[in-house]
Amino acid sequence: MDRILIVDFGSQVTQLIARRVRESGVYCEIVPFNSVEAAFGEMNPKAVILSGGPNSVADIDTPRAPQNILDSGLPILGICYGQQTLCAQLGGSVEQSDEREFGRAMLNVTSASPLFDGVNGSDEGQIQVWMSHGDRVNNLPDGFSVIGTSENAPYAAIADEARKIYGVQFHPEVVHTPDGAKMLENFTHKIAGCKGDWSMAAFRDKAIADIRAQVGAGRVICGLSGGVDSSVVAVLLHEAIGEQLTCVYVDTGMMRAGESEQVVGLFRDHFNIKLVHKDAADLFLGKLDGVSDPEQKRKIIGGTFIDVFEEEAKAVGGADFLAQGTLYPDVIESVSFTGGPSVTIKSHHNVGGLPERMDMKLVEPVRELFKDEVRALGQELGLPEAFVGRHPFPGPGLAIRIPGDITDEKLEILRKADTVYLDEIREFGLYDEIWQAFAVLLPVRTVGVMGDSRTYEYVCALRAVTSTDGMTADYYPFSHEFLSRVSTRIINEVRGINRVVYDITSKPPGTIEWE
Ligand code: XMP
């Protein structure tokens, strides 16, 4: 399999380089600049891409590309900071310029290059690109020539065609460079000679072979939540090792309406996977009784989940491996220049403590994939669309959508409101446009009037956001028609709610969930 190595110098958009390269059918991995020297040999890539980054090459002690990469003779593409360090290291120079460029710029192609094959640009031979730089190259290393210029970057694109080393000041990986994906494909296919045969079908076959090699005759246990990641992992493992796999679905009592039935129906009945369905609602709700602090709720749920999971794993005779749906963004060690630990905003519940406690090894078959690639793999494995395209659902479930203490009554009210809301989202054809949508039940009662009577009931807040990774999010701009319809239906159909509000907070400053 052909591989591309992406050296991360800390750009906010390094992951997008990986996305574009994989979309061109070439497998790639991102490695931070400070650990790439060793990783380079093991990976044996066909070419290297140097990412952008926040530093200035002119400052001392800023990151550099390792010498073994520069000496390797492989094709190299430097992007933004990657271009600048490449130039500085190969004998050219970089200046700090007053004429900074941020945003859209026009690139004039000044010389034919395989990097620009099939890139047409406008009638004037200009190509729209996205720039974000203060520094710029001002002296080329030997062997290089200019292949493109922009108003404020006379060396916007440079090449040493003989050594197949390229540098671009702009960002081909972002959508604002409409031809950028084509340029990256030119680099990986035409310049580096990659075949472009990496696909989900190929990944699936390789993943199955890898799982068999890792697990041998061992037994694997997998926590199934009904979310996309664990569902895909379960089906993939089942294809690889069949009866050696046992899945455990823990019903915390804080699931949405019909959720447990759907999960059990699909995995046990349809896929014929060995599945333990543990109804632990009373245990969880008992421990949460009277608890209203969000962090305490999360900790109780996380701890109880591990206890229940461990107990069920013992009950089925233990296992040698624990399967997890770890994704690539969790694995990439991000390059941080700020120093110091980041602040915990919310403690996310996962089964992180389990492998040590239970003396199990980990199987993480999708740790090289991005979320939408996991979805594509799910389709490849025949998972129904309704599971593959599902909105994310947090481990602590409805508990973090009921601010304050949790009761059976509140859970029941919230389930009903959430069902109405999502029915309407589907009805209006909006489900796939939205990253995540859900109802929240506020611990506030307000006065209303229904018929001729006074009501004094709960407030329901609706949340819907668009996002690419859940890290930042915008609220979804529903039409008034949609909001009125949902509000009317919830108030008419869900006893216990007499007021509906829509949350128009983005993240940041808000978070997606309310707790
Ligand atoms: P926040 O609320 O932090 O959520 O903006 C970002 C994304 O993460 C999900 N989320 C969780 N997922 N366990 C999970 O598995 C958790 O404890 C948890 N908390 C939040 C949230 O639903 C959103 O998609």
XYZ file of C-alpha atoms and ligand atoms in Angstrom:
539
model
C 0.000 0.000 0.000
C 1.360 3.430 -0.958
C 1.669 5.858 1.937
C 2.184 9.568 2.266
C 3.769 11.019 5.398
C 2.401 14.358 6.586
C 4.713 16.204 8.969
C 2.645 18.338 11.340
C 4.082 21.729 12.220
C 0.953 22.650 14.180
C -1.361 24.183 11.582
C -5.061 24.284 12.493
C -5.804 22.551 9.184
C -3.244 19.738 9.050
C -6.028 17.162 9.339
C -7.545 18.566 6.161
C -4.372 17.674 4.256
C -4.888 14.080 5.360
C -8.544 14.207 4.356
C -7.746 15.437 0.849
C -4.953 12.904 0.343
C -7.178 10.028 1.419
C -9.978 11.304 -0.794
C -7.534 10.927 -3.677
C -7.302 7.223 -2.804
C -3.922 7.370 -1.076
C -3.365 6.327 2.510
C -1.506 8.844 4.688
C -0.558 9.466 8.286
C 0.131 12.643 10.249
C 3.181 12.668 12.526
C 4.250 15.640 14.698
C 7.502 17.270 13.565
C 9.242 16.415 16.833
C 8.742 12.668 16.553
C 8.896 12.248 12.784
C 12.573 11.469 12.465
C 12.139 8.001 13.951
C 8.668 7.362 12.443
C 9.929 8.131 8.944
C 12.003 4.963 8.602
C 9.263 2.656 9.853
C 6.610 4.146 7.607
C 8.479 3.938 4.331
C 6.348 6.577 2.561
C 6.332 7.363 -1.148
C 6.358 11.109 -0.507
C 6.265 13.666 2.290
C 4.057 16.715 2.839
C 5.197 19.389 5.286
C 2.222 21.175 6.881
C 1.761 24.797 7.789
C 2.293 26.028 11.321
C 2.072 29.097 13.557
C 5.803 29.789 13.856
C 8.205 32.045 12.023
C 11.218 30.447 10.382
C 13.099 33.643 11.174
C 12.877 32.952 14.930
C 15.406 30.702 16.557
C 14.307 27.370 17.987
C 11.354 27.022 15.640
C 10.623 23.583 14.171
C 12.493 22.212 11.169
C 12.015 19.234 8.859
C 14.341 16.384 9.864
C 17.443 16.046 7.737
C 16.747 12.383 6.934
C 13.584 13.460 5.093
C 15.385 16.162 3.119
C 18.141 13.679 2.219
C 15.759 10.869 1.279
C 15.339 11.775 -2.393
C 11.552 11.413 -2.001
C 9.128 13.936 -3.490
C 8.334 16.652 -0.935
C 5.576 19.257 -0.870
C 5.881 22.086 1.665
C 2.745 24.060 2.481
C 2.983 27.572 4.007
C 5.348 27.167 6.990
C 6.386 23.871 5.380
C 7.444 25.756 2.249
C 9.319 28.348 4.263
C 11.311 25.920 6.379
C 12.043 23.834 3.297
C 13.502 26.891 1.581
C 15.488 28.005 4.598
C 16.896 24.514 5.142
C 17.848 24.012 1.499
C 19.789 27.273 1.257
C 17.165 29.893 0.385
C 15.778 32.514 2.747
C 12.553 33.805 4.254
C 11.643 37.362 5.246
C 9.130 38.795 7.654
C 6.946 40.934 5.420
C 4.672 43.874 6.225
C 2.428 42.873 3.339
C 0.607 40.025 4.941
C -1.992 38.025 3.074
C -4.982 36.492 4.811
C -7.889 35.026 2.940
C -8.581 34.801 -0.767
C -5.800 35.609 -3.206
C -5.235 34.996 -6.897
C -2.355 32.824 -8.029
C -0.806 33.510 -11.432
C 0.633 30.347 -12.859
C 3.917 31.431 -14.396
C 5.300 28.095 -15.512
C 3.778 24.742 -16.467
C 4.235 22.150 -13.723
C 2.743 18.713 -13.074
C 1.455 20.232 -9.825
C -0.994 22.309 -11.881
C -2.033 19.637 -14.412
C -5.750 19.809 -15.104
C -6.094 22.972 -13.007
C -7.731 25.483 -15.276
C -8.253 28.541 -13.124
C -9.993 31.549 -14.621
C -9.751 32.936 -18.169
C -6.802 35.076 -17.149
C -4.893 31.983 -16.046
C -5.426 32.864 -12.399
C -6.319 30.354 -9.735
C -8.173 31.221 -6.552
C -6.177 30.194 -3.483
C -6.349 30.705 0.263
C -3.456 32.486 1.951
C -2.617 32.947 5.591
C 0.901 34.245 6.060
C 3.080 37.051 7.313
C 6.488 35.605 6.387
C 7.360 34.819 2.796
C 10.169 33.285 0.822
C 12.495 35.907 -0.676
C 15.381 33.848 -1.990
C 15.172 30.456 -3.640
C 17.517 27.568 -2.937
C 19.628 26.279 -5.845
C 17.665 24.233 -8.358
C 14.317 25.918 -7.618
C 12.250 28.145 -9.857
C 9.018 30.059 -9.440
C 5.931 28.381 -10.901
C 3.290 30.751 -9.476
C 3.050 34.221 -7.966
C 0.442 36.232 -6.074
C 0.206 39.930 -5.343
C 2.073 39.728 -2.050
C 3.979 36.494 -2.519
C 6.375 36.524 -5.474
C 7.305 32.953 -4.531
C 3.739 31.703 -3.966
C 4.525 28.395 -5.708
C 8.021 27.074 -6.323
C 9.489 23.851 -7.657
C 12.665 21.924 -8.146
C 11.154 19.661 -10.800
C 14.306 17.524 -11.067
C 14.269 16.623 -7.357
C 10.441 16.693 -7.220
C 10.441 19.171 -4.356
C 7.581 21.698 -4.299
C 6.536 24.522 -2.051
C 3.318 26.539 -1.941
C 2.620 29.566 0.199
C -1.144 29.007 -0.008
C -3.233 26.227 1.516
C -4.365 23.695 -1.123
C -6.128 21.613 1.562
C -8.917 24.107 2.379
C -12.130 24.429 0.389
C -11.372 28.086 -0.355
C -8.697 26.831 -2.729
C -11.176 25.176 -5.097
C -8.481 23.445 -7.170
C -6.411 22.497 -4.124
C -7.626 18.893 -3.992
C -6.566 18.477 -7.640
C -3.103 19.870 -6.848
C -2.693 17.461 -3.938
C -3.829 14.611 -6.171
C -1.286 15.699 -8.791
C 1.378 15.583 -6.105
C 0.453 12.146 -4.776
C -0.389 10.503 -8.111
C 1.581 12.197 -10.884
C 4.618 13.365 -8.962
C 4.929 10.700 -6.247
C 3.528 7.864 -8.389
C 0.959 6.573 -5.874
C -1.606 4.253 -7.433
C -4.653 5.680 -5.678
C -6.030 2.256 -4.823
C -6.845 2.936 -1.180
C -10.587 2.481 -0.691
C -12.972 1.397 2.022
C -13.253 -2.078 0.505
C -9.456 -2.379 0.646
C -9.415 -1.003 4.193
C -12.046 -3.483 5.291
C -10.069 -6.468 3.984
C -6.867 -5.237 5.565
C -8.603 -4.474 8.878
C -10.102 -7.974 8.978
C -6.709 -9.556 8.308
C -5.090 -7.355 10.987
C -7.750 -8.220 13.574
C -7.296 -11.950 12.920
C -3.531 -11.598 13.222
C -3.769 -9.621 16.457
C -6.467 -11.637 18.185
C -5.598 -15.176 17.084
C -7.864 -17.547 19.006
C -8.448 -14.981 21.780
C -11.797 -13.689 22.972
C -12.866 -10.117 22.431
C -15.399 -8.055 24.271
C -16.899 -4.896 22.817
C -19.040 -2.238 24.459
C -21.846 -1.407 22.091
C -23.622 1.920 22.541
C -25.596 2.078 19.310
C -23.413 4.972 18.138
C -21.732 4.802 14.744
C -18.205 4.029 15.944
C -18.977 1.113 18.241
C -21.524 -0.271 15.756
C -18.976 -0.332 12.952
C -16.332 -1.865 15.208
C -18.740 -4.589 16.321
C -19.732 -5.597 12.789
C -16.145 -5.482 11.547
C -14.978 -7.680 14.425
C -17.835 -10.054 13.861
C -16.796 -10.465 10.227
C -13.225 -11.076 11.324
C -13.635 -13.410 14.290
C -17.326 -14.402 14.482
C -18.101 -16.253 17.687
C -14.955 -15.071 19.461
C -16.699 -11.708 19.857
C -19.183 -10.805 22.582
C -20.824 -7.392 22.656
C -22.208 -5.808 25.801
C -24.943 -3.206 25.611
C -25.533 -1.445 28.917
C -28.922 0.212 29.196
C -28.267 3.027 31.648
C -31.928 4.023 31.777
C -30.922 7.260 30.098
C -31.341 6.130 26.526
C -33.717 7.695 24.026
C -37.113 6.196 23.211
C -36.857 2.835 21.425
C -33.060 2.848 21.487
C -32.450 -0.434 23.309
C -34.903 -2.306 21.100
C -33.228 -0.973 17.956
C -29.734 -1.944 19.087
C -30.702 -5.413 20.231
C -32.851 -5.943 17.128
C -30.073 -5.010 14.748
C -27.061 -6.640 16.301
C -28.507 -9.748 17.891
C -31.324 -10.528 15.489
C -30.054 -9.166 12.189
C -26.269 -9.537 12.407
C -26.449 -12.542 14.719
C -23.760 -11.139 17.021
C -23.472 -12.544 20.554
C -24.924 -9.685 22.562
C -25.459 -9.260 26.281
C -28.208 -6.730 26.955
C -27.836 -5.505 30.521
C -30.745 -3.499 31.865
C -29.058 -1.450 34.574
C -31.543 1.434 34.668
C -32.448 0.997 38.349
C -28.811 0.865 39.400
C -27.879 4.042 37.504
C -30.984 5.989 38.507
C -30.566 4.899 42.131
C -27.009 6.235 42.226
C -28.065 9.486 40.558
C -30.950 10.061 42.943
C -30.854 13.663 44.153
C -27.560 14.430 42.352
C -27.704 17.674 40.401
C -24.082 18.702 39.813
C -23.120 18.034 36.162
C -19.601 16.775 36.845
C -20.802 14.534 39.654
C -23.469 13.097 37.370
C -20.882 12.347 34.690
C -18.492 10.738 37.180
C -21.205 8.556 38.706
C -22.360 7.398 35.273
C -18.797 6.751 34.015
C -17.854 4.789 37.164
C -21.085 2.780 37.226
C -20.725 1.989 33.540
C -17.287 0.513 34.140
C -18.562 -1.526 37.116
C -21.463 -2.957 35.110
C -19.340 -3.645 32.065
C -16.707 -5.400 34.138
C -19.312 -7.536 35.864
C -20.904 -8.559 32.558
C -17.510 -9.332 31.048
C -16.790 -11.658 33.983
C -20.209 -13.254 33.607
C -19.464 -14.277 30.020
C -16.177 -15.836 31.091
C -13.821 -12.908 30.550
C -11.936 -11.877 27.462
C -8.377 -11.279 26.310
C -9.136 -8.122 24.347
C -11.336 -5.072 24.664
C -12.481 -3.504 21.378
C -12.838 0.254 21.190
C -14.024 2.652 18.513
C -11.082 5.029 18.884
C -10.885 7.361 15.865
C -7.922 9.022 14.178
C -8.530 12.502 15.626
C -8.241 10.947 19.130
C -4.958 9.336 18.167
C -3.177 12.190 16.438
C -0.931 13.703 18.986
C -1.636 17.361 18.322
C 1.259 19.754 18.244
C 0.773 22.286 20.997
C 2.803 25.455 21.248
C 0.898 26.918 24.132
C 2.407 24.591 26.737
C 0.703 23.448 29.898
C -2.242 21.135 30.257
C -5.553 22.132 28.721
C -8.470 22.873 30.983
C -11.104 20.186 31.480
C -14.404 21.647 30.321
C -16.337 18.416 30.785
C -15.035 15.030 31.795
C -16.036 12.789 28.913
C -17.175 9.382 29.837
C -15.459 6.510 28.097
C -14.262 3.048 29.016
C -10.678 4.277 29.290
C -9.928 2.741 32.678
C -11.158 -0.710 31.728
C -8.226 -2.421 30.009
C -5.914 -1.997 33.036
C -8.598 -2.934 35.518
C -9.504 -6.062 33.612
C -6.047 -6.908 32.337
C -7.077 -6.798 28.689
C -5.304 -5.703 25.560
C -6.955 -3.202 23.228
C -8.259 -3.802 19.718
C -8.874 -0.504 17.931
C -9.588 -1.347 14.298
C -10.774 2.120 13.193
C -8.061 4.165 14.892
C -6.717 5.228 11.499
C -10.054 6.578 10.244
C -11.876 9.877 10.371
C -15.545 9.960 11.356
C -16.921 10.109 7.831
C -14.587 7.301 6.798
C -16.045 5.207 9.633
C -19.467 5.952 8.163
C -18.274 4.832 4.726
C -16.900 1.648 6.300
C -20.278 1.096 7.978
C -21.945 1.273 4.579
C -19.362 -1.109 3.184
C -20.220 -3.531 6.003
C -23.939 -3.323 5.276
C -25.013 -1.373 8.357
C -28.402 0.258 7.756
C -28.365 3.938 6.768
C -30.236 4.810 9.968
C -27.235 3.644 12.031
C -24.497 4.889 9.750
C -25.812 8.443 9.498
C -26.859 8.787 13.125
C -26.225 11.940 15.074
C -23.718 11.436 17.902
C -25.200 10.560 21.285
C -23.163 11.129 24.449
C -22.242 8.288 26.808
C -24.098 9.821 29.800
C -27.191 9.990 27.606
C -30.239 11.971 28.613
C -28.728 12.630 32.048
C -26.809 15.593 30.659
C -29.900 16.854 28.869
C -31.808 17.254 32.122
C -29.997 19.972 34.061
C -30.387 19.328 37.784
C -31.606 16.105 39.330
C -32.990 13.265 37.251
C -36.269 11.510 37.842
C -38.227 8.876 35.942
C -40.903 11.454 35.250
C -38.456 13.940 33.695
C -36.844 11.205 31.596
C -40.224 10.156 30.283
C -41.193 13.728 29.382
C -37.864 14.363 27.661
C -38.050 11.132 25.631
C -41.423 12.133 24.262
C -40.371 15.676 23.370
C -37.138 14.449 21.771
C -39.056 11.942 19.649
C -41.459 14.614 18.348
C -38.562 16.977 17.586
C -36.551 14.381 15.659
C -39.637 13.123 13.810
C -40.206 16.632 12.508
C -36.544 17.101 11.597
C -36.780 13.941 9.490
C -40.139 14.990 8.103
C -38.660 18.312 6.914
C -35.675 16.450 5.387
C -33.161 18.197 7.662
C -31.641 15.279 9.579
C -28.529 14.884 7.426
C -27.836 18.619 7.315
C -27.560 18.758 11.080
C -24.630 17.410 13.102
C -26.685 16.845 16.199
C -30.183 17.742 17.353
C -31.889 16.983 20.635
C -34.319 18.281 23.209
C -33.319 19.422 26.699
C -35.684 19.483 29.677
C -35.075 22.505 31.876
C -35.573 22.319 35.645
C -37.774 25.399 35.408
C -41.558 25.566 35.461
C -43.412 28.431 33.900
C -47.015 29.510 33.849
C -49.155 28.939 30.797
C -52.757 28.742 29.797
C -54.265 25.792 27.971
C -57.971 25.745 27.243
C -59.342 27.784 30.100
C -56.923 26.493 32.681
C -53.687 27.724 34.130
C -50.733 25.383 33.635
C -47.458 25.317 35.541
C -45.092 23.008 33.717
C -41.539 22.466 32.473
C -39.700 24.345 29.736
C -38.245 22.363 26.855
C -35.219 23.751 24.994
C -34.422 22.565 21.497
C -30.814 22.329 20.347
C -29.527 21.731 16.798
C -26.033 22.450 15.535
C -23.915 22.099 12.443
C -20.309 21.062 12.963
C -17.580 18.994 11.379
C -16.046 17.460 14.477
C -18.028 18.653 17.487
C -15.156 20.911 18.557
C -16.814 24.051 17.235
C -20.443 24.386 16.199
C -23.034 26.808 14.890
C -26.684 26.684 15.825
C -28.887 25.524 12.953
C -31.006 28.286 11.335
C -34.429 26.603 11.364
C -37.324 28.361 9.642
C -40.029 29.877 11.831
C -42.476 27.476 10.215
C -40.443 24.511 11.444
C -39.990 25.898 14.953
C -43.684 26.733 15.315
C -44.684 23.282 14.168
C -42.376 21.531 16.646
C -43.392 23.831 19.479
C -47.089 23.272 18.834
C -46.699 19.529 18.606
C -44.592 19.235 21.763
C -46.978 21.344 23.828
C -50.029 19.508 22.487
C -48.615 16.015 22.717
C -46.215 16.003 25.652
C -47.819 16.353 29.012
C -45.539 18.193 31.436
C -44.198 20.801 28.999
C -45.956 24.111 28.367
C -43.185 26.209 26.819
C -40.595 25.567 24.095
C -37.488 27.692 23.430
C -34.755 27.406 20.800
C -31.082 27.606 21.798
C -29.182 29.968 19.471
C -25.773 29.689 21.140
C -22.789 28.631 19.075
C -19.782 26.697 20.403
C -17.745 28.445 21.642
C -18.922 30.132 23.811
C -21.565 27.471 24.527
C -21.006 23.735 24.425
C -23.251 21.457 22.379
C -24.720 19.590 25.339
C -26.149 21.649 28.187
C -24.084 19.932 30.900
P -19.902 19.347 24.060
O -21.150 19.368 24.883
O -18.661 19.127 24.862
O -20.035 18.071 23.113
O -19.801 20.535 23.149
C -19.243 17.801 21.993
C -19.668 16.469 21.428
O -19.326 15.434 22.348
C -20.485 14.740 22.771
N -20.316 14.456 24.184
C -20.010 13.255 24.677
N -19.800 12.067 24.076
N -19.433 11.076 26.170
C -19.529 10.975 24.831
O -19.381 9.870 24.318
C -19.612 12.228 26.838
O -19.507 12.294 28.055
C -19.920 13.371 26.051
N -20.176 14.680 26.366
C -20.423 15.316 25.194
C -21.638 15.668 22.469
O -22.861 14.953 22.336
C -21.166 16.346 21.209
O -21.372 15.521 20.082
